[in-house]
Tab-separated table of C-alpha atoms in Angstrom:
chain	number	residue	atom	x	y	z
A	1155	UNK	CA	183.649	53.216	99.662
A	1156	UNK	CA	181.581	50.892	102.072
A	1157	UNK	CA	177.806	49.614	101.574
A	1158	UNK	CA	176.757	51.214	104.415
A	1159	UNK	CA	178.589	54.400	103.076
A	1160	UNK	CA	176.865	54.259	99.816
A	1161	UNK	CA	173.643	54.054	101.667
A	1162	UNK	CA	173.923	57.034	103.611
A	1163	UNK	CA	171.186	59.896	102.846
A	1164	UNK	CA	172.950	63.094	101.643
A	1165	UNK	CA	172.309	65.793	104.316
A	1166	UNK	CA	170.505	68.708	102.768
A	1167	UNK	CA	169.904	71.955	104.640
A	1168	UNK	CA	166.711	72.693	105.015
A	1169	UNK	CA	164.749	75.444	102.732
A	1170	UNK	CA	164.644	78.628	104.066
A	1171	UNK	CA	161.373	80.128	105.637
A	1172	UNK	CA	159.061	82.227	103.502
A	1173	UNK	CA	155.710	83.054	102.549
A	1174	UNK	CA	154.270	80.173	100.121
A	1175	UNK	CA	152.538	80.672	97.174
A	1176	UNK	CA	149.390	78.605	96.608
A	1177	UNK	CA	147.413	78.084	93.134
A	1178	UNK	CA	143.812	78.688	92.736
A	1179	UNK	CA	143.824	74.876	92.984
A	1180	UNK	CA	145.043	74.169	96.325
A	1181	UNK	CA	143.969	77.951	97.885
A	1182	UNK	CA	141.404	77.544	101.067
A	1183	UNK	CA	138.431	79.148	99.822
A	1184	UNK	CA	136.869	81.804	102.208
A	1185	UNK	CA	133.897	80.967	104.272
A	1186	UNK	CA	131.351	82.706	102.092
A	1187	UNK	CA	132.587	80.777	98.960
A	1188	UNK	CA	132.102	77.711	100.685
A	1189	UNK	CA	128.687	78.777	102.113
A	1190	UNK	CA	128.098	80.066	98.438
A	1191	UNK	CA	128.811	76.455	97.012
A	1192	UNK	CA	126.027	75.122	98.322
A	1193	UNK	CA	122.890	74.927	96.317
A	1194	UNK	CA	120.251	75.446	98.957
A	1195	UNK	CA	121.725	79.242	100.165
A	1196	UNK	CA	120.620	81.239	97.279
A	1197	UNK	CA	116.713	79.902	97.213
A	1198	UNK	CA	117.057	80.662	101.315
A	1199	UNK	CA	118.515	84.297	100.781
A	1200	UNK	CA	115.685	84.801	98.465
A	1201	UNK	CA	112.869	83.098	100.751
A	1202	UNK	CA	113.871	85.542	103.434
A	1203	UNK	CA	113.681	88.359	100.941
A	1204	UNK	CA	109.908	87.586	99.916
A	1205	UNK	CA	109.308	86.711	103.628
A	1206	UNK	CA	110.333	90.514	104.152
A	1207	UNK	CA	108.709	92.092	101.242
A	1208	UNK	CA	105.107	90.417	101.896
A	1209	UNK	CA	105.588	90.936	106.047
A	1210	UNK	CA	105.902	94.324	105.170
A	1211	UNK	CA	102.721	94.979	102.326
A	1212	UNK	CA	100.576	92.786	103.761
A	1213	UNK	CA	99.949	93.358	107.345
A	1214	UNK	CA	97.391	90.189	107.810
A	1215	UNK	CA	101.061	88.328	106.133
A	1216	UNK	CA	102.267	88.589	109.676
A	1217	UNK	CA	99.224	86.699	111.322
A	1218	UNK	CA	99.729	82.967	113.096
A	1219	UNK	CA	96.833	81.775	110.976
A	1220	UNK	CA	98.204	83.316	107.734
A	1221	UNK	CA	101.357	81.921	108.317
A	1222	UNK	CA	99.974	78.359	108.991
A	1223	UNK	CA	97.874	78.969	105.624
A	1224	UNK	CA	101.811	79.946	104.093
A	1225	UNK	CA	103.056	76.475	105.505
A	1226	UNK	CA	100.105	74.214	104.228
A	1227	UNK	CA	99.849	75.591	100.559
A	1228	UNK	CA	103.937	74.922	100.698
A	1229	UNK	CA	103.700	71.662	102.411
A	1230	UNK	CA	101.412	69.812	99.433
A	1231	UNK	CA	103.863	71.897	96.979
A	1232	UNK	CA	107.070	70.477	98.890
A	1233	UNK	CA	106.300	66.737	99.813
A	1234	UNK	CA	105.501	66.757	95.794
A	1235	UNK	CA	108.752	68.751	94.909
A	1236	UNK	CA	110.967	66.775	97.128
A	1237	UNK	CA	111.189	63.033	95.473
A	1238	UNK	CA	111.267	65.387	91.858
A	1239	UNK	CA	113.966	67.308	92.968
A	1240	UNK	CA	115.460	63.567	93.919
A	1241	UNK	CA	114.451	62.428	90.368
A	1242	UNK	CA	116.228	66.037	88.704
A	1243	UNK	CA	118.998	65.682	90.416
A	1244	UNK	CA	119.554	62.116	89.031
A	1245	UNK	CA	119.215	63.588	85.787
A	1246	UNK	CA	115.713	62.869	84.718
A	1247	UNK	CA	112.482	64.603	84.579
A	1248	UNK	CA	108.654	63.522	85.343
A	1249	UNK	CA	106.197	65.332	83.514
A	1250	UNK	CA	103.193	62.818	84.747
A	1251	UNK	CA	103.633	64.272	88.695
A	1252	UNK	CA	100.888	66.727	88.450
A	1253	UNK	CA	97.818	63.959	86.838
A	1254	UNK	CA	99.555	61.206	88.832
A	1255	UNK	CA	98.473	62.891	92.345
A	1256	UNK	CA	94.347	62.987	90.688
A	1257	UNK	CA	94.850	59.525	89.239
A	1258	UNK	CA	95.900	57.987	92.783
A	1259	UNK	CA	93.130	60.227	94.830
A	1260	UNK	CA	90.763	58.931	91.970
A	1261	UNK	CA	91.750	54.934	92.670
A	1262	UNK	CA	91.362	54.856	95.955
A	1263	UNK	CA	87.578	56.631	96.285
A	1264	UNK	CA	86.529	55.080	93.772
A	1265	UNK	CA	87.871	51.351	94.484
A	1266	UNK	CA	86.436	52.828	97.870
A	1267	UNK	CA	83.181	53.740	96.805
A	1268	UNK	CA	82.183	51.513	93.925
A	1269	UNK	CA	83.419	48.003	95.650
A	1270	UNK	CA	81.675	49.625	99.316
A	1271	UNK	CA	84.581	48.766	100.883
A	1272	UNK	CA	86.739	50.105	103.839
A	1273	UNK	CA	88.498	52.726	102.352
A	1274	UNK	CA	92.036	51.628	103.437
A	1275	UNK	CA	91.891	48.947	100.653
A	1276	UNK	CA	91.466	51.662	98.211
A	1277	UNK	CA	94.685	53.822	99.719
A	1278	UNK	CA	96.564	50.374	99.330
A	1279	UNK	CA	95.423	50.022	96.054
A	1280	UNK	CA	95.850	53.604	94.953
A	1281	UNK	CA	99.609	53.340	96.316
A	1282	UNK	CA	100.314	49.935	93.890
A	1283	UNK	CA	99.262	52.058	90.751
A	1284	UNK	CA	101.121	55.026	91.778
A	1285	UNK	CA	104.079	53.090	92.501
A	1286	UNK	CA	103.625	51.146	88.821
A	1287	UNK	CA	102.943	54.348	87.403
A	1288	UNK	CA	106.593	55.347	88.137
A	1289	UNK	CA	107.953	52.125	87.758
A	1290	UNK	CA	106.275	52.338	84.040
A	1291	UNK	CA	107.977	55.614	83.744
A	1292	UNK	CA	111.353	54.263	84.610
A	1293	UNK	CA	111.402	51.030	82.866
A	1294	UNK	CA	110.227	52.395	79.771
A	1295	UNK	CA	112.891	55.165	79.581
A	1296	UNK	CA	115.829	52.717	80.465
A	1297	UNK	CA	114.629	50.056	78.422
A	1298	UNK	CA	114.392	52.467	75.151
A	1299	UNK	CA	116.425	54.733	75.935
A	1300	UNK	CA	113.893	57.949	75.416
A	1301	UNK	CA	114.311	61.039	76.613
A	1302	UNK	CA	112.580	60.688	80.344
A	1303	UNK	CA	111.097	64.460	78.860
A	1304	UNK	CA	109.176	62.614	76.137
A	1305	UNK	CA	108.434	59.080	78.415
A	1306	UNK	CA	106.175	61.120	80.935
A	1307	UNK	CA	104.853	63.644	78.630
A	1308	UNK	CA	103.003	60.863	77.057
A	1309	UNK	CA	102.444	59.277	80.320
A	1310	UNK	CA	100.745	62.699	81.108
A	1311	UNK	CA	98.336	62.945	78.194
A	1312	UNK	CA	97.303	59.055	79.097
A	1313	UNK	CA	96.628	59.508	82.128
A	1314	UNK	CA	95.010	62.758	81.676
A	1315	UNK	CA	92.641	61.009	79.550
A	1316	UNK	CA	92.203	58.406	81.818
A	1317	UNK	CA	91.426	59.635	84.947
A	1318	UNK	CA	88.444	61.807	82.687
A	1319	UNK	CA	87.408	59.046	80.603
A	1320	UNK	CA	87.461	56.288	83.677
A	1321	UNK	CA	85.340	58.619	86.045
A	1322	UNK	CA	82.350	59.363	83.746
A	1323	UNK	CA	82.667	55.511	83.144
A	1324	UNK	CA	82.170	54.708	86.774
A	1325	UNK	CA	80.539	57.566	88.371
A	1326	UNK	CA	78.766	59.420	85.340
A	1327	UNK	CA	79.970	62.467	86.134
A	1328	UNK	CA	83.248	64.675	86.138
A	1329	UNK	CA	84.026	63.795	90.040
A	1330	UNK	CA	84.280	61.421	92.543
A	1331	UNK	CA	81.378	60.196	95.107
A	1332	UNK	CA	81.915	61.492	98.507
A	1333	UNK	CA	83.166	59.082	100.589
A	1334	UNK	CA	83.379	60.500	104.251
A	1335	UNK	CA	80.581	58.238	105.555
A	1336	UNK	CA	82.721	55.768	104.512
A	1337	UNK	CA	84.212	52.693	106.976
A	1338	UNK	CA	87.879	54.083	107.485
A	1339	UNK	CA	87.792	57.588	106.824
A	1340	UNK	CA	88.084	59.276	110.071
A	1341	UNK	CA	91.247	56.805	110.414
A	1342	UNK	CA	92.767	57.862	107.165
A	1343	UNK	CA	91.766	61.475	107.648
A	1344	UNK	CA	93.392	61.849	110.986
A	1345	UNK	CA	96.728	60.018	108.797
A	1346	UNK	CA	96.758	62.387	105.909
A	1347	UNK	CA	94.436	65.688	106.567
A	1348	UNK	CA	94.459	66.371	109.997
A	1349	UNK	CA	95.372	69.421	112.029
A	1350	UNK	CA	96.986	70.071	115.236
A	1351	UNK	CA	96.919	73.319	117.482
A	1352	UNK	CA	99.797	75.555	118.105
A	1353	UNK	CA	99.677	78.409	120.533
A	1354	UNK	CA	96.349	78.764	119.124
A	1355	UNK	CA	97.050	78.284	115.073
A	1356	UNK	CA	95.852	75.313	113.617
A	1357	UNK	CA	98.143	73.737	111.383
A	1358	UNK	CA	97.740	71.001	108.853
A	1359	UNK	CA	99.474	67.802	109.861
A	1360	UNK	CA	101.222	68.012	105.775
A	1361	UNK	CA	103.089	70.755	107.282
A	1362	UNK	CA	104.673	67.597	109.606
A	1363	UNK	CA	104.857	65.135	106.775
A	1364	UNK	CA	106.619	67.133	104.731
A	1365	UNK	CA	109.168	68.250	107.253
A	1366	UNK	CA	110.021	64.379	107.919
A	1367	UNK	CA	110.205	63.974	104.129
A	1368	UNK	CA	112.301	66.755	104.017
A	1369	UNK	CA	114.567	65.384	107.109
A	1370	UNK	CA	114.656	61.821	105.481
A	1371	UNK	CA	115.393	62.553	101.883
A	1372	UNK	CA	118.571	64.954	103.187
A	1373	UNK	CA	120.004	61.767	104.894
A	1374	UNK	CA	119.333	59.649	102.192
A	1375	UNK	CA	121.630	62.216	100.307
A	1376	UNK	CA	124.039	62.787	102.334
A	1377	UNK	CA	124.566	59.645	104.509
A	1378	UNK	CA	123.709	56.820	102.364
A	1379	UNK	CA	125.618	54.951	99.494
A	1380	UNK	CA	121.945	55.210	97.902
A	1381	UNK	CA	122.391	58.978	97.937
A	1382	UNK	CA	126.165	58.845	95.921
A	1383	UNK	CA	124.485	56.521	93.350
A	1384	UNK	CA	121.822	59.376	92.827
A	1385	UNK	CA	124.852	61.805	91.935
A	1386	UNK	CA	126.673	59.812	90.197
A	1387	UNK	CA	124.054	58.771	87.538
A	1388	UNK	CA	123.085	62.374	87.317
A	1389	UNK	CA	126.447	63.418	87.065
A	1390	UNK	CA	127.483	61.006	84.532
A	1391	UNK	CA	125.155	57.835	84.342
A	1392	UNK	CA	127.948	55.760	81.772
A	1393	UNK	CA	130.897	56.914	84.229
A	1394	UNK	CA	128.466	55.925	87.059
A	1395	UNK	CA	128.151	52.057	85.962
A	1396	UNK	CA	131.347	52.158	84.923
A	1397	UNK	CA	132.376	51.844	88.568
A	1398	UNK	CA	129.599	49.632	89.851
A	1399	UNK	CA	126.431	52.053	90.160
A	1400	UNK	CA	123.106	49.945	89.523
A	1401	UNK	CA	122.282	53.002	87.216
A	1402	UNK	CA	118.766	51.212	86.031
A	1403	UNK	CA	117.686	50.458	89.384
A	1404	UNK	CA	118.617	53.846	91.020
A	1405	UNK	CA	116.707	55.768	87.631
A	1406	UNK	CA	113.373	53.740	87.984
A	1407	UNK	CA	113.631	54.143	91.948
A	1408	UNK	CA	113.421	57.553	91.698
A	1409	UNK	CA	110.545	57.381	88.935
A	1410	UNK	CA	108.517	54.848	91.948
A	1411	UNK	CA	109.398	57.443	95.134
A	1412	UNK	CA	107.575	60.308	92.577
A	1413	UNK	CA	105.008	58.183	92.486
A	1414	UNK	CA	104.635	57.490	95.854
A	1415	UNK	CA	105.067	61.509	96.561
A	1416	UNK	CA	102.119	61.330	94.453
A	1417	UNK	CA	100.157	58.633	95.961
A	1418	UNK	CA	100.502	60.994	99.668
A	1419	UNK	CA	99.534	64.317	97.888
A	1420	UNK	CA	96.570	62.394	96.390
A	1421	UNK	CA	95.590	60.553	99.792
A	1422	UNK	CA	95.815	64.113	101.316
A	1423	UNK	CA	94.058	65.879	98.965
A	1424	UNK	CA	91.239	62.756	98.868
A	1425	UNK	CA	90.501	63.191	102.495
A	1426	UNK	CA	90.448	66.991	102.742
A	1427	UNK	CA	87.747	67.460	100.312
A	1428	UNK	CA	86.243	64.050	100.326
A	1429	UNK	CA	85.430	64.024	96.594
A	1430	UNK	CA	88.232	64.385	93.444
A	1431	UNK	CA	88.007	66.247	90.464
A	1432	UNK	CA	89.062	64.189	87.953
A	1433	UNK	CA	90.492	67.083	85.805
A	1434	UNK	CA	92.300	68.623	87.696
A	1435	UNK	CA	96.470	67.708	88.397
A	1436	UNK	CA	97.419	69.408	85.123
A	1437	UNK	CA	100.124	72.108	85.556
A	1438	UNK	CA	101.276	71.096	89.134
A	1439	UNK	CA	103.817	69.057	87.771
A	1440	UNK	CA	105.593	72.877	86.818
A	1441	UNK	CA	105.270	73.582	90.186
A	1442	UNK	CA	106.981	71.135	91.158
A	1443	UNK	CA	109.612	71.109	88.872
A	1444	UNK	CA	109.990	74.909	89.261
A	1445	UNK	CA	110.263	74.251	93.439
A	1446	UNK	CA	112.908	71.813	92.992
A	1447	UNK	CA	115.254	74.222	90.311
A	1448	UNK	CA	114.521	77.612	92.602
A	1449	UNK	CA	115.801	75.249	95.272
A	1450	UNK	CA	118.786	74.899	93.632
A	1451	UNK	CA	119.049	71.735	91.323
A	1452	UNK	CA	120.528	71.571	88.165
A	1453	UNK	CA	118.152	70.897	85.298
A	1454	UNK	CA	121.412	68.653	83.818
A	1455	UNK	CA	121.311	66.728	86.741
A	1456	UNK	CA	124.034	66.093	89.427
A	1457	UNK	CA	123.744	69.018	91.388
A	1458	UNK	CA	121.035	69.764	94.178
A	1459	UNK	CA	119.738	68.791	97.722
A	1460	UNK	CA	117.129	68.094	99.827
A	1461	UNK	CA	116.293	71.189	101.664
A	1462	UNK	CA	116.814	73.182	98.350
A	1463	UNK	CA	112.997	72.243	97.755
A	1464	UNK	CA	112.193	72.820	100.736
A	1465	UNK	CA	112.651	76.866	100.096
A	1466	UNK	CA	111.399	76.780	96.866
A	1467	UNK	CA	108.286	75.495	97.832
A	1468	UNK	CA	107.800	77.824	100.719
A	1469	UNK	CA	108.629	80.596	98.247
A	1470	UNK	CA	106.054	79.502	96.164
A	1471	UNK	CA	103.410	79.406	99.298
A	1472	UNK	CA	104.544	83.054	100.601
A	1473	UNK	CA	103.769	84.483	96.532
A	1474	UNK	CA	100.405	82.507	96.378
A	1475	UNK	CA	99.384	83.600	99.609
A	1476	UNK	CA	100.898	86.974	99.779
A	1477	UNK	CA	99.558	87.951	96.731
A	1478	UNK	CA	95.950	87.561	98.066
A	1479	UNK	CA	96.973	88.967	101.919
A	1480	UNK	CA	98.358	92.911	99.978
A	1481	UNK	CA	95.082	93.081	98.251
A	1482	UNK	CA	97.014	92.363	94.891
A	1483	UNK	CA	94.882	91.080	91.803
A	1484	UNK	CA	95.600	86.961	91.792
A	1485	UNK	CA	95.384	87.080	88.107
A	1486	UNK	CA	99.480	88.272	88.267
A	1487	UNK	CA	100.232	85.125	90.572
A	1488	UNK	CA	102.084	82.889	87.710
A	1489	UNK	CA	103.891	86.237	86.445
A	1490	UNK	CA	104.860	86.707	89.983
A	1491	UNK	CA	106.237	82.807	90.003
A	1492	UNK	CA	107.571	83.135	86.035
A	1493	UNK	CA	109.647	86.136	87.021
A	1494	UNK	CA	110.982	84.585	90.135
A	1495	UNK	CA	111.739	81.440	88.650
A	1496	UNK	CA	114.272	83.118	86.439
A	1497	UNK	CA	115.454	85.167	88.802
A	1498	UNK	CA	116.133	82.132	91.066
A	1499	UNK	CA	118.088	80.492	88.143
A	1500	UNK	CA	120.044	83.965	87.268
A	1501	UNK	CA	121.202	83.837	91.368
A	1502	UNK	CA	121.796	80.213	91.543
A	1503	UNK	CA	124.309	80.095	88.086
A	1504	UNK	CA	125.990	83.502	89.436
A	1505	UNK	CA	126.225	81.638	92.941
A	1506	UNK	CA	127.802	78.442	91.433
A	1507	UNK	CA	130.386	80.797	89.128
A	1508	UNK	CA	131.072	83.406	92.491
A	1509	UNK	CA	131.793	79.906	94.335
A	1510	UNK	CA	134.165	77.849	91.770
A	1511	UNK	CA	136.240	81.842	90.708
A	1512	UNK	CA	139.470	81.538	91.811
């Protein structure tokens, strides 16, 4: 027999036509299952379902100037919930959001205030302790290696102590001096507390802001190699720097952009009133947390999105809102949001088990 003979493919006949059988591993999975896999459709079916329920008890619900009420109590609820539904779905938690906004809005009027100076040196200032607040958070939970759950509670009972303490130090009283005759409000107002007209609805210009933050954070997500090294540390932080991931930068980056979400909430809520309460903050960060998991993030981390939040947090301005447009007794508000939140995390783990079923 010849080389080139021994070479020669053997000629096979081809197999004969028929249906093939796939696995549940290789099957296409239908539409729905695919539109099911993602975490942001089950806090939108049940936005549209509370949208429903309150346009149809509350008749003033269906207003342009209720609705632009709706969008600002869910706009200082969502810029907030946004970088902490960032921070959850890299795994960790921030229990300090809530104080954090008070102890920025408190920093910059009173820097403002007490040092009679223009008050853009205190929103500068204010935004260097909120960003060292989270980098404090962050450091201190990758350098000991504490639960970030136990890191920013304490963070929360020190600054809650602080922001008290400090402005009865300063001001002798419980609040802030008002600062609106200030050099540099009307400037900073128009930035963070301004409203613009729509077909004859005023709307707060947070409504905006948290839109763009909504727009931005989704890209970061999804487009940038920042975004894959936020689910990959929540996902599995040692598997995560196995293959390269800066997994202590990326965790106290996402401690410093809650603290700049804070620093904005705080600036906003600064200029709307003019004057802080220094005890107030305490419980938001719930809120916030509670936004971010209706919206659809795990609380083991790894799992989530962007616009997620952005449902949850409208949900949560529809209830608080709605409540008061039917007439209803506010006292049953946090039920209202304790039930839902549940409910939201019954629907999201049957949505996640209807989409992975063969």
């Amino acid at each position: 027999m010849t080389m080139s003979q021994q070479a020669a493919p053997a000629v096979t006949s081809p197999p004969a036509s028929g249906p093939k059988e796939r696995d549940g591993r290789t099957a296409q999975r239908s539409l729905v299952l695919r539109l099911l896999a993602r975490p942001e459709v089950g806090v939108f079916l049940g936005a549209v379902a509370v949208f429903v329920f309150f346009f149809a008890m509350a008749p003033t619900f269906r207003s342009g100037s209720a609705m632009a009420t709706v969008l600002y109590q869910s706009s200082t609820i969502g810029i907030m919930a946004l970088p902490v539904a960032l921070l959850m779905i890299g795994g960790e938690f921030d229990l300090s959001a809530g104080v954090a906004v008070i102890t920025s809005a408190l920093t910059a009027s009173m820097v403002s205030f007490q040092l009679t100076m223009n008050v853009w040196v205190g929103v500068f200032v204010a935004l260097l302790v909120s960003l060292g607040i989270g980098a404090f958070n962050g450091w201190m939970m990758v350098r000991t290696g504490l639960p970030s759950f136990l890191v920013t509670l304490g963070t929360f009972l020190g600054l809650q102590g602080i922001n008290l303490a400090v402005t009865k130090l300063i001001t002798g009283n419980v609040a802030t001096d008002d600062i609106s005759d200030m050099d540099g409000f009307d400037q900073a107002r128009a930035v963070f507390s301004s409203s613009f007209t729509v077909g004859g609805v005023q709307f707060k210009v947070t409504v905006l802001w948290w839109l763009g933050f909504a727009a931005l954070a989704t890209w970061v997500l999804l487009r940038t190699k920042y975004g894959n090294w936020i689910f990959a540390v929540g996902g599995n932080k040692d598997s995560a720097r196995a293959v390269g991931v800066p997994v202590k930068f990326t965790k106290i980056s996402l401690f410093m952009l809650v603290g700049f979400g804070a620093w904005f909430v705080g600036m906003h809520q600064l200029f709307a009133f003019n004057t802080v309460q220094s005890g107030e903050g305490v419980g938001q960060e719930l809120i916030y947390i509670a936004a971010a998991v209706i919206g659809g993030c795990l609380l083991t981390g790894g799992y989530g999105s962007a616009i997620g939040p952005v449902f949850g947090a409208f949900m949560f301005g529809m209830v608080s809102q709605g409540i008061v447009y039917a007439g209803w007794n506010p006292d049953w508000f946090k039920a209202f949001l304790g039930v839902m939140l549940i409910g939201a995390t019954l629907i999201n783990l049957w949505v996640q088990k209807s989409a992975t079923r063969r």
